[in-house]
C-alpha cells in the first residue's frame, strides 16, 4: 500500500465496514472519506488521531507505511 488513502481503505475493509459506517466512527462525512481513499485529499490531523485511537492503528504506518500496522 503506497498511499495514506490505500491504508485508510485497508483499515475500513479489515473491519468489514462500509464508507458511511466507517466515516461516522472517525467523525468525517462519507464524501470526505471517499476523497481520502481515492487520494484526492489528505486526512486532517484530527482524522488521523481518530483513526489511531478508534482502530488502534500505528500512526507511523498510517502516514509513512512503515512499522507495524497496529499498536
PDB file of C-alpha atoms in Angstrom:
ATOM      1  CA  UNK A   1       0.000   0.000   0.000  1.00  0.00           C
ATOM      2  CA  UNK A   2       1.671   3.107  -1.246  1.00  0.00           C
ATOM      3  CA  UNK A   3      -0.646   5.867  -0.048  1.00  0.00           C
ATOM      4  CA  UNK A   4      -2.453   7.034   3.055  1.00  0.00           C
ATOM      5  CA  UNK A   5      -5.729   6.607   1.179  1.00  0.00           C
ATOM      6  CA  UNK A   6      -4.989   2.960   0.452  1.00  0.00           C
ATOM      7  CA  UNK A   7      -4.064   2.353   4.073  1.00  0.00           C
ATOM      8  CA  UNK A   8      -7.246   4.050   5.327  1.00  0.00           C
ATOM      9  CA  UNK A   9      -9.329   1.893   2.989  1.00  0.00           C
ATOM     10  CA  UNK A  10      -7.455  -1.202   4.178  1.00  0.00           C
ATOM     11  CA  UNK A  11      -8.368  -0.423   7.800  1.00  0.00           C
ATOM     12  CA  UNK A  12     -12.012   0.104   6.841  1.00  0.00           C
ATOM     13  CA  UNK A  13     -12.229  -3.163   4.908  1.00  0.00           C
ATOM     14  CA  UNK A  14     -10.409  -5.045   7.650  1.00  0.00           C
ATOM     15  CA  UNK A  15     -13.282  -4.084   9.978  1.00  0.00           C
ATOM     16  CA  UNK A  16     -15.935  -5.001   7.385  1.00  0.00           C
ATOM     17  CA  UNK A  17     -17.448  -1.506   7.363  1.00  0.00           C
ATOM     18  CA  UNK A  18     -18.917   0.468   4.505  1.00  0.00           C
ATOM     19  CA  UNK A  19     -17.822   4.061   3.981  1.00  0.00           C
ATOM     20  CA  UNK A  20     -20.809   5.519   5.799  1.00  0.00           C
ATOM     21  CA  UNK A  21     -20.296   3.358   8.890  1.00  0.00           C
ATOM     22  CA  UNK A  22     -16.533   3.921   8.985  1.00  0.00           C
ATOM     23  CA  UNK A  23     -16.710   7.677   8.416  1.00  0.00           C
ATOM     24  CA  UNK A  24     -19.179   8.067  11.299  1.00  0.00           C
ATOM     25  CA  UNK A  25     -16.720   6.417  13.703  1.00  0.00           C
ATOM     26  CA  UNK A  26     -13.941   8.855  12.784  1.00  0.00           C
ATOM     27  CA  UNK A  27     -16.227  11.914  12.631  1.00  0.00           C
ATOM     28  CA  UNK A  28     -15.993  12.821   8.941  1.00  0.00           C
ATOM     29  CA  UNK A  29     -18.503  12.714   6.103  1.00  0.00           C
ATOM     30  CA  UNK A  30     -18.777   9.749   3.764  1.00  0.00           C
ATOM     31  CA  UNK A  31     -17.836  12.070   0.903  1.00  0.00           C
ATOM     32  CA  UNK A  32     -14.624  13.158   2.622  1.00  0.00           C
ATOM     33  CA  UNK A  33     -13.724   9.527   3.324  1.00  0.00           C
ATOM     34  CA  UNK A  34     -14.248   8.707  -0.339  1.00  0.00           C
ATOM     35  CA  UNK A  35     -11.914  11.558  -1.324  1.00  0.00           C
ATOM     36  CA  UNK A  36      -9.271  10.335   1.141  1.00  0.00           C
ATOM     37  CA  UNK A  37      -9.488   6.749  -0.125  1.00  0.00           C
ATOM     38  CA  UNK A  38      -9.138   7.968  -3.728  1.00  0.00           C
ATOM     39  CA  UNK A  39      -6.153  10.147  -2.740  1.00  0.00           C
ATOM     40  CA  UNK A  40      -7.983  13.305  -3.803  1.00  0.00           C
ATOM     41  CA  UNK A  41      -7.257  14.854  -0.402  1.00  0.00           C
ATOM     42  CA  UNK A  42      -5.270  14.067   2.718  1.00  0.00           C
ATOM     43  CA  UNK A  43      -6.854  13.325   6.097  1.00  0.00           C
ATOM     44  CA  UNK A  44      -6.632  16.059   8.734  1.00  0.00           C
ATOM     45  CA  UNK A  45      -4.600  15.639  11.883  1.00  0.00           C
ATOM     46  CA  UNK A  46      -7.862  15.158  13.799  1.00  0.00           C
ATOM     47  CA  UNK A  47      -8.936  12.382  11.437  1.00  0.00           C
ATOM     48  CA  UNK A  48      -5.583  10.640  11.776  1.00  0.00           C
ATOM     49  CA  UNK A  49      -5.813  10.793  15.562  1.00  0.00           C
ATOM     50  CA  UNK A  50      -9.384   9.441  15.467  1.00  0.00           C
ATOM     51  CA  UNK A  51      -8.267   6.556  13.256  1.00  0.00           C
ATOM     52  CA  UNK A  52      -5.357   5.775  15.532  1.00  0.00           C
ATOM     53  CA  UNK A  53      -7.468   5.822  18.686  1.00  0.00           C
ATOM     54  CA  UNK A  54     -10.611   4.119  17.363  1.00  0.00           C
ATOM     55  CA  UNK A  55      -8.866   1.335  15.432  1.00  0.00           C
ATOM     56  CA  UNK A  56      -5.529   1.093  17.325  1.00  0.00           C
ATOM     57  CA  UNK A  57      -3.595   1.986  14.153  1.00  0.00           C
ATOM     58  CA  UNK A  58       0.089   2.887  14.349  1.00  0.00           C
ATOM     59  CA  UNK A  59       0.353   6.486  13.087  1.00  0.00           C
ATOM     60  CA  UNK A  60       3.809   5.842  11.628  1.00  0.00           C
ATOM     61  CA  UNK A  61       2.358   3.034   9.493  1.00  0.00           C
ATOM     62  CA  UNK A  62      -0.668   5.110   8.528  1.00  0.00           C
ATOM     63  CA  UNK A  63       1.385   8.132   7.477  1.00  0.00           C
ATOM     64  CA  UNK A  64       4.507   6.507   6.042  1.00  0.00           C
ATOM     65  CA  UNK A  65       3.684   2.841   5.511  1.00  0.00           C
ATOM     66  CA  UNK A  66       6.492   1.922   7.899  1.00  0.00           C
ATOM     67  CA  UNK A  67       6.446  -0.220  11.018  1.00  0.00           C
ATOM     68  CA  UNK A  68       3.668  -2.363  12.397  1.00  0.00           C
ATOM     69  CA  UNK A  69       0.130  -1.711  11.232  1.00  0.00           C
ATOM     70  CA  UNK A  70      -1.444  -1.937  14.661  1.00  0.00           C
ATOM     71  CA  UNK A  71      -0.300  -0.575  18.017  1.00  0.00           C
TER      72      UNK A  71
END
